[in-house]
GROMACS .gro file of C-alpha atoms in nm:
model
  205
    1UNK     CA    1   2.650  -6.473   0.053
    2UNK     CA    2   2.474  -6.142   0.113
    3UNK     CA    3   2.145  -6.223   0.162
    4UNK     CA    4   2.029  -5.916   0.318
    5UNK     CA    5   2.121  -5.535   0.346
    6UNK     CA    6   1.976  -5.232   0.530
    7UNK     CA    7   1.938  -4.844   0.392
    8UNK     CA    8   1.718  -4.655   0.687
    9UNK     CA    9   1.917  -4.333   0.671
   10UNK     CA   10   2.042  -4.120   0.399
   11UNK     CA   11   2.202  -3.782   0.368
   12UNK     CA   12   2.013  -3.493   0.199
   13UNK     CA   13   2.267  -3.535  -0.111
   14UNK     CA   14   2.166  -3.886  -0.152
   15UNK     CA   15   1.763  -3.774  -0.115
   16UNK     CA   16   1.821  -3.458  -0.372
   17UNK     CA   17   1.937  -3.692  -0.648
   18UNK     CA   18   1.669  -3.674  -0.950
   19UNK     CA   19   1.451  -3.988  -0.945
   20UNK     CA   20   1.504  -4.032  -0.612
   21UNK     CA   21   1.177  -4.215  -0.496
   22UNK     CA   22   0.901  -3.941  -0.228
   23UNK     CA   23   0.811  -4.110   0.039
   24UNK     CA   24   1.122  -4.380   0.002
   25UNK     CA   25   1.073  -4.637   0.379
   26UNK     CA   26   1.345  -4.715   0.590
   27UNK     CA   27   1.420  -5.072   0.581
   28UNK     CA   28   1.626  -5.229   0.818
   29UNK     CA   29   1.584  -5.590   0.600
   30UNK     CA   30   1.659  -5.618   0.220
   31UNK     CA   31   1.619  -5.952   0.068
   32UNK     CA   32   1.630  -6.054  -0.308
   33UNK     CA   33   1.293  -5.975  -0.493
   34UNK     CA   34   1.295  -5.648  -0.322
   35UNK     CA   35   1.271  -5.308  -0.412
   36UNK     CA   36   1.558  -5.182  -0.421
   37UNK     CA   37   1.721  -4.834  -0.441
   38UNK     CA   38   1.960  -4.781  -0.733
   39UNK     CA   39   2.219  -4.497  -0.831
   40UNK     CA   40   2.332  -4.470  -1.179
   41UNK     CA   41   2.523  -4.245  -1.409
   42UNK     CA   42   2.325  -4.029  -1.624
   43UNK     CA   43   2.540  -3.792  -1.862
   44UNK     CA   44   2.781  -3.597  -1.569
   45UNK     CA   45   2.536  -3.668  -1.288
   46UNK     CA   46   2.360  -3.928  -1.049
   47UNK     CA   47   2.021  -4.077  -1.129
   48UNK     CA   48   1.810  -4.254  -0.856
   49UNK     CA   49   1.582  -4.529  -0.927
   50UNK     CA   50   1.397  -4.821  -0.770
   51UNK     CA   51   1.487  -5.141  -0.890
   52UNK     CA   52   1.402  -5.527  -0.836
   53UNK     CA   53   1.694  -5.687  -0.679
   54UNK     CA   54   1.718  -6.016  -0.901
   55UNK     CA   55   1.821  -5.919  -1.262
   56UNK     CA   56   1.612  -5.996  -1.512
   57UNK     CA   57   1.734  -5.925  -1.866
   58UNK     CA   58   1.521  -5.900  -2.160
   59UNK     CA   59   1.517  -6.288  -2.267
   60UNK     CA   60   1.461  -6.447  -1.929
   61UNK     CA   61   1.147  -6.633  -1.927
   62UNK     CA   62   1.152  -6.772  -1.585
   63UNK     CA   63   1.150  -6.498  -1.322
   64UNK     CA   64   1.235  -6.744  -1.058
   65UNK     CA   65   1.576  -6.778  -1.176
   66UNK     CA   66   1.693  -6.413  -1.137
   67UNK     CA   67   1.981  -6.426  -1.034
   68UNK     CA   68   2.014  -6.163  -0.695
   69UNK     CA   69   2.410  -6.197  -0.690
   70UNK     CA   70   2.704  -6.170  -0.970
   71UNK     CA   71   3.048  -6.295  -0.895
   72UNK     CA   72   3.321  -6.067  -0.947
   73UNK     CA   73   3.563  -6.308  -1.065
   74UNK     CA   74   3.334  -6.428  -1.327
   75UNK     CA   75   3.075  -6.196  -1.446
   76UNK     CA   76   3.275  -6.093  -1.746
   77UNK     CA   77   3.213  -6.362  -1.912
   78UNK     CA   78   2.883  -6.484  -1.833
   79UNK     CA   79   2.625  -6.428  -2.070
   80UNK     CA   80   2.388  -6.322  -1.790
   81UNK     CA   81   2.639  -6.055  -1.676
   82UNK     CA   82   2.822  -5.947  -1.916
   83UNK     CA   83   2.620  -5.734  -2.183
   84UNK     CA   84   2.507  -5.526  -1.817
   85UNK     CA   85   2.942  -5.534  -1.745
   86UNK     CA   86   3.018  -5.362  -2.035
   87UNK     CA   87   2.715  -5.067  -2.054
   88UNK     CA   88   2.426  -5.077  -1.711
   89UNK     CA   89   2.653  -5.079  -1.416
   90UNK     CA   90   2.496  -4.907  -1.149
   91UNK     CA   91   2.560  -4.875  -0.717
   92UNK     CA   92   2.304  -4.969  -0.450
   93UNK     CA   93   2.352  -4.782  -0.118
   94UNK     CA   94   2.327  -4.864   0.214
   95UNK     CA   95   2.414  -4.861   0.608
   96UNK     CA   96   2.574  -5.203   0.627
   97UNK     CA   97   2.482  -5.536   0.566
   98UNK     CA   98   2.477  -5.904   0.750
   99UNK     CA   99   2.654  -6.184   0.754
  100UNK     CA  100   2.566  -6.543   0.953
  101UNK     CA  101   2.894  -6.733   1.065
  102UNK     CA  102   2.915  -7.089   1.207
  103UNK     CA  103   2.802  -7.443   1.141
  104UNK     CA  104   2.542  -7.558   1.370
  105UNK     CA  105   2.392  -7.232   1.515
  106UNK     CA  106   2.466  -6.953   1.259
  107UNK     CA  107   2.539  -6.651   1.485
  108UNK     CA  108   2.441  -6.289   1.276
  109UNK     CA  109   2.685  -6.000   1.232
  110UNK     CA  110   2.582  -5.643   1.115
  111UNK     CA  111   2.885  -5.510   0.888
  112UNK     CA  112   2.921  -5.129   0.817
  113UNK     CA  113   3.221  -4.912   0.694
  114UNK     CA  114   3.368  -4.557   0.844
  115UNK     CA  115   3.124  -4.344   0.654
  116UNK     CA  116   2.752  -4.423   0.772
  117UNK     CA  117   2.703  -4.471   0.392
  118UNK     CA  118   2.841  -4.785   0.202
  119UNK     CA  119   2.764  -4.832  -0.223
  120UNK     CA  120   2.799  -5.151  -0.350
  121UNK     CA  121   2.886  -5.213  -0.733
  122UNK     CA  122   2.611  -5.393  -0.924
  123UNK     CA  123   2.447  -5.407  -1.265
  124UNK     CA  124   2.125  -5.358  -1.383
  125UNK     CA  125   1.876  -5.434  -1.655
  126UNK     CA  126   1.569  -5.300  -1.795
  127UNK     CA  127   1.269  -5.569  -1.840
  128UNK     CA  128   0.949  -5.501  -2.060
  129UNK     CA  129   0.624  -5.601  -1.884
  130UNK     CA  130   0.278  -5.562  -2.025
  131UNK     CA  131   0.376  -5.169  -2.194
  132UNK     CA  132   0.585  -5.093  -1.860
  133UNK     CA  133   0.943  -5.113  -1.806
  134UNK     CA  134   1.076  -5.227  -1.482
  135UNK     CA  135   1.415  -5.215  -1.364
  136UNK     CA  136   1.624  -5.525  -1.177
  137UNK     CA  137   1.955  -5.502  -1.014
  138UNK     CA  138   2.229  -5.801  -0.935
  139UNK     CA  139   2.428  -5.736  -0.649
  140UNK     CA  140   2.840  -5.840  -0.747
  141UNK     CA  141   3.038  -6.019  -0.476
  142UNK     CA  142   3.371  -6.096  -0.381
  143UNK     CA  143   3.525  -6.412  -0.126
  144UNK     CA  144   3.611  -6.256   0.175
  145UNK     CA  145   3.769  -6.571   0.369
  146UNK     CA  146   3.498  -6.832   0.391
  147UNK     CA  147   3.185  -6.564   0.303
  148UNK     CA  148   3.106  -6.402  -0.038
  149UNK     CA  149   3.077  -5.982   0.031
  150UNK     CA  150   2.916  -5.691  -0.189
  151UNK     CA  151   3.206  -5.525  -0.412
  152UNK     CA  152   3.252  -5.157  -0.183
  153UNK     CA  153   3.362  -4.905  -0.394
  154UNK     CA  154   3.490  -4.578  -0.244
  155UNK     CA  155   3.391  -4.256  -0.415
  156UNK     CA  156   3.703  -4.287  -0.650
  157UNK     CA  157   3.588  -4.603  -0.742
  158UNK     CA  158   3.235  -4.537  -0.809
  159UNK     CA  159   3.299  -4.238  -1.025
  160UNK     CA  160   3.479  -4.508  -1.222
  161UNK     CA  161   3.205  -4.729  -1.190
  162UNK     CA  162   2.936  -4.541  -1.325
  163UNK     CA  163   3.140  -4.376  -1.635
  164UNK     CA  164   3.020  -4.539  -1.933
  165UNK     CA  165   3.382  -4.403  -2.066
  166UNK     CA  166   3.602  -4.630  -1.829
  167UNK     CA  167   3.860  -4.879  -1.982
  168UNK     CA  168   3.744  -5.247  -1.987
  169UNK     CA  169   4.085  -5.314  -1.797
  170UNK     CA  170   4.017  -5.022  -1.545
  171UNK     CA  171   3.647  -5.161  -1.491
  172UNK     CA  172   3.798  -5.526  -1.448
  173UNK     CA  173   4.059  -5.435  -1.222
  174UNK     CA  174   3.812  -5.289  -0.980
  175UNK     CA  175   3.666  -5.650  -0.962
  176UNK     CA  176   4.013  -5.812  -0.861
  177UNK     CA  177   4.062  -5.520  -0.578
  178UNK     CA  178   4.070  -5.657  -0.224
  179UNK     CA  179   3.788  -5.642   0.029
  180UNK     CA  180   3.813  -5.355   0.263
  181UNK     CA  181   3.834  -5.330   0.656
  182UNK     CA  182   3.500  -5.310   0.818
  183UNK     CA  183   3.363  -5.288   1.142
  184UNK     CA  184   3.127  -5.564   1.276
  185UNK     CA  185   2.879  -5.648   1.557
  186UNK     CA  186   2.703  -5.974   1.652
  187UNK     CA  187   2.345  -5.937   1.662
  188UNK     CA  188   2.068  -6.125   1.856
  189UNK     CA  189   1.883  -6.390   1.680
  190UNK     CA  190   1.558  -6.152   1.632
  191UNK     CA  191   1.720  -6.057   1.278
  192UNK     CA  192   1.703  -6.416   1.166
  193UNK     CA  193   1.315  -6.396   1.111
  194UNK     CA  194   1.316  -6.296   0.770
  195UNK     CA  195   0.973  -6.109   0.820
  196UNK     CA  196   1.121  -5.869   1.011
  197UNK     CA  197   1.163  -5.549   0.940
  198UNK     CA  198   1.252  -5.276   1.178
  199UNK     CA  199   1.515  -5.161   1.386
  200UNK     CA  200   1.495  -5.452   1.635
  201UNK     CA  201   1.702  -5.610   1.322
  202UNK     CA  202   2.049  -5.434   1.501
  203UNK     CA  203   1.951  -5.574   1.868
  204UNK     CA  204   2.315  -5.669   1.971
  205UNK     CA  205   2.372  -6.005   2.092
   0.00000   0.00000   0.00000
């Protein structure tokens, strides 16, 4: 499962989008209960947003069991899921993202794609607090092999992704699509301290 993610650079397009949050850190370690950075579609254009990363739809009671990931293959049905499915889907960017392999002595990999920028389908909700609204994002994933992956869209995709006008079918297809090629590194063990959070994270084994 994708535990953890990294955004530290962005291209000025990305950082011109409205909403986009002043000041927004590097982070080089993303875990659920995060903020997050979101992308969704607003009329013809791109919104920005900072999110939670565990959704949290209106009738949860327990924040503890926010869910951080959706499954592709069956999000459509679940009442948790599908309500955001069908109307908030939304994109979380980033550089790449890792991945522990083994049994004994999990050994990290940092994944990223061709483009320095990767977006990752996902859905959000909005959840009242106290007169605020907040945001919360779930990240959906697809088996790869033995691992669960985020769902990469390319910019095709995500235009299809974010149009509140795509077909069900179209939408649900996307979900079924396979995973594709990426380029991988081990790391050193420094990224396995989950307080870390810096570029020491990419230290290659």
């Amino acid at each position: 499962m994708t535990g953890r993610y990294a955004l530290f650079r962005w291209p000025p397009a990305l950082a011109g989008l409205r909403g986009f949050p002043a000041g927004l850190a590097p982070h080089w370690s993303i875990a659920p209960a995060a903020q997050v950075l979101m992308l969704r579609g607003v009329a013809d254009a791109r919104e920005a947003a900072l999110a939670r990363w565990g959704l949290t739809p209106a009738w949860l009671t327990d924040l503890s069991r926010a869910p951080a990931h959706a499954r592709a293959e069956t999000l459509v049905e679940q009442p948790m899921f599908r309500e955001a499915f069908r109307s908030r889907r939304c994109l979380l960017p980033a550089n790449g993202f890792y991945e522990w392999r083994g049994t004994a002595r999990k050994r990290p990999y940092w994944l990223t794609g061709a483009a320095p920028l990767l977006h990752f389908a996902a859905l959000w909700e909005a959840y009242p607090v106290g007169g605020q609204v907040y945001l919360s994002v779930a990240m959906i994933t697809l088996a790869v092999a033995s691992q669960r992956r985020p769902l990469i869209l390319d910019e095709a995709e995500q235009a299809l992704w974010l149009d509140a006008a795509s077909p069900r079918a179209s939408l649900q297809a996307l979900l079924l699509r396979p995973a594709p090629a990426l380029r991988e590194r081990a790391l050193a063990a420094l990224v396995n301290d989950p307080r870390l959070d810096a570029p020491e994270c990419l230290t290659p084994a």
